[in-house]
C-alpha cells in the first residue's frame, strides 16, 4: 500500500450522538450534540482526530433520555459550539476521504443533514455501515447486534461508562473495524470470489449470475470496501466466518469484569481469571504461559500489569483440526494489545483464538457440504 503522504486520508471513522426532540421521529427534529471522528490512511494508521460538543438551538429541547444516555446535562449541552461552526471545523480537518465508516446509516444521514444545514458540501465518498458488515460475516442478520455486543465478541477492551461519548465511540469503532477487517482478511486469504466493479456485488465462484463479462476475481475482504454479497448465492455459510451471539445471552458473564479487573495478580487470581475463559495457564515467576486450541501466549507481568504479550500460532489442518502438531511459525512474536489489564488481555486471547478456530471450522464444514452436494447426482445415477 502507498504511504499516507501520497494518498492522504482514506477512512473517516465517525460517531455522532444526537438529541431527538420529544414527540418527533423525523430527521428535521434531530440535532447532533457530540461528534467524534478519526481519519486514517489506507493502512488504517491514524492521521487526525476530531471531537466537539455541539449546542442545541434550544437547550430546553434536550430530553431526559438523551441526558441519561450521553451523560450530559442541559448546562453542559449549552457549552457546546454552534452546529455550523463545528461542521466548518470538521470540513477543515477532513477536507476529503474515500470511505466514511459509521456503525449504522442513521449516523451518516445525520452527518449529511448537518452539513447541508451548515451550507457545506458533502465530500464524495463510500459509506461503510459496520453493523451491516458484521451481521454478514459474524452472526444471524435477523438477530440484533448492538455496538457493545460487537466490542465484546471481538475482544475489544472498552469502558462501559465511556460508551455514548462520541470521542470514545469513534475510537472503539476504529478498533473494531481494524480488528475484524484483519481477522476476516486472514481467514479468507486463500479464498476467491467473483466481483462486479460496476454494481459492486460479490458472487461465489460458481454463481450463475456472475457471467455478464464484467466480473473479475477478487478477495472476500472487499466486503469492508463497500461491496455487498449477491442475494442469490450469498448464503450465510458462504460469507460467515465467526459465530457471535446477541449480548443478552452472555450478559451474566460480562458483569464480572468490574470486579475481576481490579483483582491483585496473585497466582490464585490469575488461575481464576483464566478459568473463566477456559484458558490453560502455567505461572513461572513473572511470566504467565497460556495455551488454547489455536496457539500459545506468553504474558510478562510487572506490578500487577501486563507489560508484554507474545503469541505463537498453530496451523490447523483439515484432518487434524484440534491437534497442535504443526506450527504456523517458529517461536513467539510480539502481539500489540492496547491494555495492560490482565483480565482484558485474557478476554482478548479467548475471543481471538475462538474466532480463529470457528472461522476455520466453518469454512471446512462448508467445503465438505459442497463436496457432498456435488456428489449427490453421481450417487443417484449409480444407484439407477
Coordinates of C-alpha atoms in Angstrom, one line a residue:
X1 CA 0.0 0.0 0.0
X2 CA 1.1 3.6 -0.6
X3 CA 2.1 5.9 2.2
X4 CA -0.3 8.4 3.8
X5 CA 1.6 11.3 2.3
X6 CA 0.9 10.1 -1.2
X7 CA -2.7 9.0 -0.7
X8 CA -3.8 11.2 2.2
X9 CA -7.0 10.4 4.2
X10 CA -8.7 7.2 3.1
X11 CA -11.0 6.4 6.0
X12 CA -13.1 8.6 8.3
X13 CA -14.4 6.8 11.3
X14 CA -17.4 8.8 12.5
X15 CA -19.7 8.8 15.6
X16 CA -22.5 11.3 16.4
X17 CA -24.6 11.5 19.5
X18 CA -27.9 13.3 18.9
X19 CA -31.0 14.5 20.6
X20 CA -34.4 13.8 19.2
X21 CA -37.0 16.4 20.1
X22 CA -39.7 14.9 22.3
X23 CA -42.7 13.6 20.4
X24 CA -40.9 13.5 17.0
X25 CA -39.1 10.9 14.9
X26 CA -38.0 12.7 11.7
X27 CA -34.5 13.9 10.8
X28 CA -35.6 17.6 10.9
X29 CA -36.1 17.4 14.6
X30 CA -32.8 15.5 15.3
X31 CA -29.8 17.6 16.3
X32 CA -26.2 16.5 17.0
X33 CA -24.9 17.1 20.5
X34 CA -21.5 15.4 20.1
X35 CA -19.3 14.4 17.2
X36 CA -16.1 12.4 17.2
X37 CA -14.0 11.4 14.2
X38 CA -10.7 9.6 13.3
X39 CA -9.0 9.9 10.0
X40 CA -6.6 7.2 8.8
X41 CA -4.6 6.3 5.7
X42 CA -5.3 3.2 3.7
X43 CA -3.2 1.2 6.1
X44 CA -5.5 2.3 8.8
X45 CA -2.8 4.3 10.6
X46 CA -4.3 7.3 12.4
X47 CA -3.5 10.7 10.8
X48 CA -6.0 13.1 12.5
X49 CA -8.6 13.0 15.3
X50 CA -11.5 15.4 16.0
X51 CA -14.2 15.7 18.7
X52 CA -16.5 18.6 19.7
X53 CA -19.6 19.2 21.7
X54 CA -22.5 20.9 19.8
X55 CA -25.1 23.1 21.4
X56 CA -28.7 22.7 20.6
X57 CA -30.7 25.6 19.1
X58 CA -32.8 25.4 22.2
X59 CA -31.2 23.8 25.3
X60 CA -34.7 23.1 26.7
X61 CA -35.2 20.6 23.9
X62 CA -32.7 18.2 25.5
X63 CA -34.7 15.2 26.6
X64 CA -34.2 13.1 29.7
X65 CA -33.5 10.1 27.6
X66 CA -30.6 11.9 25.9
X67 CA -29.3 13.2 29.2
X68 CA -29.1 9.7 30.7
X69 CA -27.7 8.1 27.5
X70 CA -24.8 10.5 26.8
X71 CA -24.2 11.6 30.5
X72 CA -24.9 15.3 29.6
X73 CA -27.0 17.9 31.5
X74 CA -28.6 20.9 29.9
X75 CA -26.0 23.2 31.4
X76 CA -23.2 21.1 29.8
X77 CA -25.0 20.9 26.5
X78 CA -25.3 24.7 26.4
X79 CA -21.5 24.9 26.5
X80 CA -21.1 23.3 23.1
X81 CA -20.3 25.2 19.9
X82 CA -22.9 26.1 17.2
X83 CA -23.5 23.3 14.7
X84 CA -22.3 25.4 11.7
X85 CA -19.0 26.3 13.5
X86 CA -18.3 22.7 14.3
X87 CA -19.1 21.4 10.8
X88 CA -16.9 24.1 9.2
X89 CA -14.1 23.0 11.5
X90 CA -14.8 19.4 10.7
X91 CA -14.6 20.2 7.0
X92 CA -11.2 21.9 7.5
X93 CA -9.9 18.9 9.4
X94 CA -11.1 16.3 7.0
X95 CA -11.5 18.0 3.6
X96 CA -11.7 14.7 1.7
X97 CA -11.8 11.0 2.3
X98 CA -12.6 7.9 0.3
X99 CA -14.6 6.0 2.9
X100 CA -16.7 7.1 5.9
X101 CA -17.2 4.3 8.4
X102 CA -20.2 4.5 10.7
X103 CA -22.0 2.0 13.0
X104 CA -25.4 2.5 11.3
X105 CA -26.6 4.5 8.3
X106 CA -28.5 6.8 10.8
X107 CA -25.2 8.4 11.8
X108 CA -24.3 9.1 8.2
X109 CA -27.7 10.5 7.4
X110 CA -27.5 12.9 10.3
X111 CA -24.0 13.9 9.3
X112 CA -25.1 14.7 5.8
X113 CA -28.1 16.6 7.0
X114 CA -26.0 18.6 9.5
X115 CA -23.6 19.6 6.7
X116 CA -26.4 20.7 4.4
X117 CA -27.9 22.8 7.2
X118 CA -24.5 24.4 7.6
X119 CA -24.2 25.1 3.8
X120 CA -21.3 22.7 3.4
X121 CA -21.0 20.2 0.5
X122 CA -20.5 16.6 1.3
X123 CA -17.3 15.1 0.1
X124 CA -17.7 12.3 -2.5
X125 CA -17.2 9.0 -0.6
X126 CA -18.5 5.5 0.0
X127 CA -20.3 4.7 3.2
X128 CA -19.5 1.6 5.2
X129 CA -22.1 0.7 7.9
X130 CA -20.0 -1.6 10.1
X131 CA -23.1 -3.2 11.7
X132 CA -24.3 -4.5 8.3
X133 CA -20.8 -5.9 7.5
X134 CA -20.5 -7.7 10.8
X135 CA -24.0 -9.1 10.5
X136 CA -22.9 -10.7 7.2
X137 CA -19.7 -12.2 8.5
X138 CA -20.3 -12.8 12.2
X139 CA -23.9 -13.5 13.1
X140 CA -27.5 -14.1 12.0
X141 CA -28.7 -10.9 10.3
X142 CA -32.1 -11.4 11.8
X143 CA -30.7 -11.1 15.3
X144 CA -30.0 -7.7 16.8
X145 CA -26.3 -6.7 17.0
X146 CA -25.5 -3.8 19.4
X147 CA -22.3 -1.9 19.4
X148 CA -21.4 -3.2 22.8
X149 CA -22.1 -6.8 21.7
X150 CA -19.7 -6.4 18.8
X151 CA -17.0 -4.9 21.0
X152 CA -17.4 -7.8 23.5
X153 CA -17.4 -10.5 20.8
X154 CA -14.4 -9.1 19.0
X155 CA -12.5 -8.8 22.3
X156 CA -12.0 -5.1 22.1
X157 CA -11.2 -3.6 25.6
X158 CA -13.7 -0.9 26.4
X159 CA -15.0 1.0 29.5
X160 CA -18.8 0.8 29.7
X161 CA -19.1 4.3 31.1
X162 CA -17.3 5.7 28.1
X163 CA -19.9 4.4 25.6
X164 CA -22.1 7.1 24.0
X165 CA -19.3 9.6 24.2
X166 CA -18.6 10.3 20.6
X167 CA -14.8 10.8 21.2
X168 CA -14.5 7.3 22.7
X169 CA -17.1 5.6 20.4
X170 CA -15.2 6.8 17.3
X171 CA -12.0 5.2 18.8
X172 CA -13.9 2.0 19.6
X173 CA -15.4 2.0 16.1
X174 CA -11.9 2.3 14.6
X175 CA -10.5 -0.5 16.7
X176 CA -13.5 -2.8 15.9
X177 CA -13.2 -2.2 12.1
X178 CA -9.4 -2.6 12.1
X179 CA -9.6 -5.8 14.2
X180 CA -12.4 -7.5 12.2
X181 CA -11.0 -6.5 8.8
X182 CA -7.6 -8.0 9.7
X183 CA -9.2 -11.2 11.0
X184 CA -11.6 -11.7 8.1
X185 CA -8.8 -11.0 5.6
X186 CA -6.6 -13.6 7.2
X187 CA -9.3 -16.2 7.4
X188 CA -10.3 -15.8 3.7
X189 CA -6.9 -15.0 2.3
X190 CA -6.8 -18.1 0.0
X191 CA -10.5 -17.9 -1.0
X192 CA -11.6 -16.1 -4.2
X193 CA -14.9 -14.7 -5.3
X194 CA -16.3 -13.0 -8.4
X195 CA -16.8 -9.3 -8.2
X196 CA -18.6 -6.8 -10.4
X197 CA -16.8 -3.4 -10.2
X198 CA -19.8 -1.6 -11.7
X199 CA -22.6 -3.0 -9.4
X200 CA -20.1 -3.6 -6.5
X201 CA -21.7 -7.0 -5.9
X202 CA -19.7 -10.1 -4.9
X203 CA -20.6 -13.6 -6.1
X204 CA -19.5 -17.0 -5.1
X205 CA -17.2 -18.7 -7.7
X206 CA -20.0 -20.9 -9.1
X207 CA -22.9 -18.3 -9.1
X208 CA -24.9 -18.4 -12.3
X209 CA -25.3 -14.6 -12.1
X210 CA -21.6 -14.0 -12.3
X211 CA -21.4 -14.4 -16.1
X212 CA -22.0 -10.9 -17.5
X213 CA -18.5 -10.4 -18.8
X214 CA -17.9 -7.6 -16.4
X215 CA -16.8 -9.7 -13.4
X216 CA -13.3 -10.3 -12.2
X217 CA -11.6 -12.3 -9.5
X218 CA -11.4 -10.6 -6.1
X219 CA -11.0 -11.2 -2.4
X220 CA -13.8 -11.6 0.2
X221 CA -12.3 -8.8 2.3
X222 CA -13.9 -6.4 -0.3
X223 CA -16.9 -6.6 2.0
X224 CA -15.0 -4.0 4.0
X225 CA -14.7 -1.7 0.9
X226 CA -18.4 -1.2 0.2
X227 CA -19.1 -4.4 -1.8
X228 CA -22.2 -6.4 -0.9
X229 CA -22.9 -10.2 -1.4
X230 CA -25.2 -11.4 -4.1
X231 CA -28.7 -12.1 -2.7
X232 CA -28.9 -15.4 -4.7
X233 CA -25.6 -17.0 -3.9
X234 CA -24.7 -15.0 -0.8
X235 CA -25.8 -17.6 1.8
X236 CA -24.8 -17.3 5.5
X237 CA -22.3 -20.1 5.3
X238 CA -20.7 -18.6 2.2
X239 CA -19.6 -15.4 4.0
X240 CA -19.8 -16.1 7.7
X241 CA -16.6 -16.9 9.5
X242 CA -17.5 -16.1 13.1
X243 CA -20.3 -17.2 15.4
X244 CA -21.5 -14.3 17.5
X245 CA -24.5 -14.3 19.8
X246 CA -26.7 -11.4 21.0
X247 CA -25.4 -9.7 24.1
X248 CA -28.2 -10.9 26.4
X249 CA -27.0 -14.5 26.2
X250 CA -23.7 -13.7 27.7
X251 CA -24.8 -10.8 29.9
X252 CA -24.1 -12.7 33.1
X253 CA -20.5 -13.4 32.2
X254 CA -20.0 -9.8 31.1
X255 CA -21.0 -8.4 34.5
X256 CA -17.8 -9.8 36.1
X257 CA -15.1 -7.5 34.6
X258 CA -16.0 -4.7 37.0
X259 CA -14.8 -6.8 39.9
X260 CA -12.2 -9.1 38.3
X261 CA -10.3 -6.3 36.5
X262 CA -9.3 -4.8 39.9
X263 CA -8.0 -8.0 41.5
X264 CA -4.3 -8.2 42.5
X265 CA -2.5 -10.6 40.3
X266 CA -1.8 -13.4 42.8
X267 CA -1.3 -16.9 41.3
X268 CA -4.8 -17.8 42.6
X269 CA -6.4 -14.8 40.9
X270 CA -4.5 -15.4 37.6
X271 CA -5.8 -19.0 37.5
X272 CA -9.3 -17.8 38.4
X273 CA -9.4 -15.4 35.5
X274 CA -8.0 -17.9 33.1
X275 CA -10.5 -20.4 34.3
X276 CA -13.4 -18.1 33.5
X277 CA -12.4 -18.1 29.8
X278 CA -11.4 -21.8 29.8
X279 CA -7.7 -21.0 29.3
X280 CA -4.9 -23.3 30.5
X281 CA -2.2 -21.4 32.2
X282 CA 1.2 -22.0 33.8
X283 CA 2.9 -19.4 36.0
X284 CA 6.7 -19.1 36.1
X285 CA 7.9 -16.2 38.2
X286 CA 6.6 -13.1 36.5
X287 CA 5.6 -14.9 33.2
X288 CA 2.2 -16.5 32.5
X289 CA 2.0 -19.1 29.8
X290 CA -1.5 -19.5 28.3
X291 CA -2.4 -22.4 26.0
X292 CA -5.5 -22.5 23.7
X293 CA -6.6 -24.8 20.9
X294 CA -5.2 -22.4 18.4
X295 CA -1.8 -21.4 19.9
X296 CA 0.2 -20.3 22.9
X297 CA 0.6 -17.0 24.6
X298 CA 3.3 -15.6 26.9
X299 CA 2.5 -12.7 29.2
X300 CA 5.1 -10.7 31.1
X301 CA 3.7 -9.3 34.4
X302 CA 5.2 -6.4 36.3
X303 CA 3.5 -4.9 39.4
X304 CA 0.0 -6.3 38.5
X305 CA 0.2 -5.1 34.9
X306 CA 0.8 -6.9 31.6
X307 CA 3.9 -5.3 30.1
X308 CA 4.4 -7.5 27.1
X309 CA 2.4 -10.1 25.2
X310 CA 3.9 -12.7 22.8
X311 CA 2.0 -15.1 20.6
X312 CA 2.7 -18.4 18.8
X313 CA 0.1 -19.8 16.3
X314 CA -0.7 -23.3 15.2
X315 CA -1.6 -24.2 11.7
X316 CA -4.8 -26.2 11.8
X317 CA -5.1 -28.8 9.0
X318 CA -8.4 -30.4 7.9
X319 CA -7.5 -33.8 9.1
X320 CA -6.1 -32.7 12.5
X321 CA -8.4 -29.8 13.3
X322 CA -7.8 -29.9 17.1
X323 CA -4.3 -31.1 17.0
X324 CA -1.3 -28.9 17.6
X325 CA 1.5 -30.8 15.8
X326 CA 2.1 -28.3 13.1
X327 CA 3.2 -24.8 13.9
X328 CA 2.4 -21.8 11.7
X329 CA 5.6 -20.1 12.7
X330 CA 8.6 -21.0 14.8
X331 CA 9.0 -19.0 18.1
X332 CA 6.9 -16.3 19.6
X333 CA 6.2 -12.9 18.0
X334 CA 5.2 -9.7 19.8
X335 CA 1.5 -9.0 20.0
X336 CA 0.3 -5.4 20.3
X337 CA -2.7 -5.2 22.7
X338 CA -3.8 -1.8 23.9
X339 CA -4.4 -2.7 27.5
X340 CA -2.2 -3.6 30.5
X341 CA -5.0 -5.2 32.5
X342 CA -4.7 -9.0 32.8
X343 CA -8.5 -9.6 32.6
X344 CA -8.8 -7.7 29.4
X345 CA -5.8 -9.5 27.9
X346 CA -7.3 -12.9 28.9
X347 CA -10.6 -11.9 27.3
X348 CA -8.8 -10.8 24.1
X349 CA -7.0 -14.1 23.9
X350 CA -10.2 -16.0 24.4
X351 CA -12.1 -14.2 21.5
X352 CA -9.0 -14.1 19.3
X353 CA -8.4 -17.8 19.3
X354 CA -12.1 -18.8 19.4
X355 CA -12.8 -16.8 16.2
X356 CA -9.8 -18.4 14.6
X357 CA -11.0 -21.9 15.4
X358 CA -14.6 -21.3 14.5
X359 CA -13.8 -19.5 11.3
X360 CA -11.6 -22.3 10.1
X361 CA -14.1 -24.9 11.1
X362 CA -17.0 -23.1 9.4
X363 CA -15.0 -23.0 6.1
X364 CA -14.1 -26.7 6.3
X365 CA -17.7 -27.6 7.0
X366 CA -18.9 -25.6 4.1
X367 CA -16.4 -27.2 1.7
X368 CA -17.3 -30.7 2.8
X369 CA -21.0 -29.9 2.5
X370 CA -20.4 -28.5 -1.0
X371 CA -18.5 -31.7 -2.0
X372 CA -21.3 -33.8 -0.6
X373 CA -23.9 -31.9 -2.5
X374 CA -21.9 -32.2 -5.8
X375 CA -21.6 -35.9 -5.3
X376 CA -25.3 -36.5 -4.8
X377 CA -26.2 -36.6 -8.6
X378 CA -23.3 -39.1 -9.2
X379 CA -24.6 -41.4 -6.4
X380 CA -28.2 -41.2 -7.8
X381 CA -27.0 -42.2 -11.3
X382 CA -25.0 -45.2 -9.9
X383 CA -28.0 -46.4 -7.9
X384 CA -30.2 -46.4 -11.0

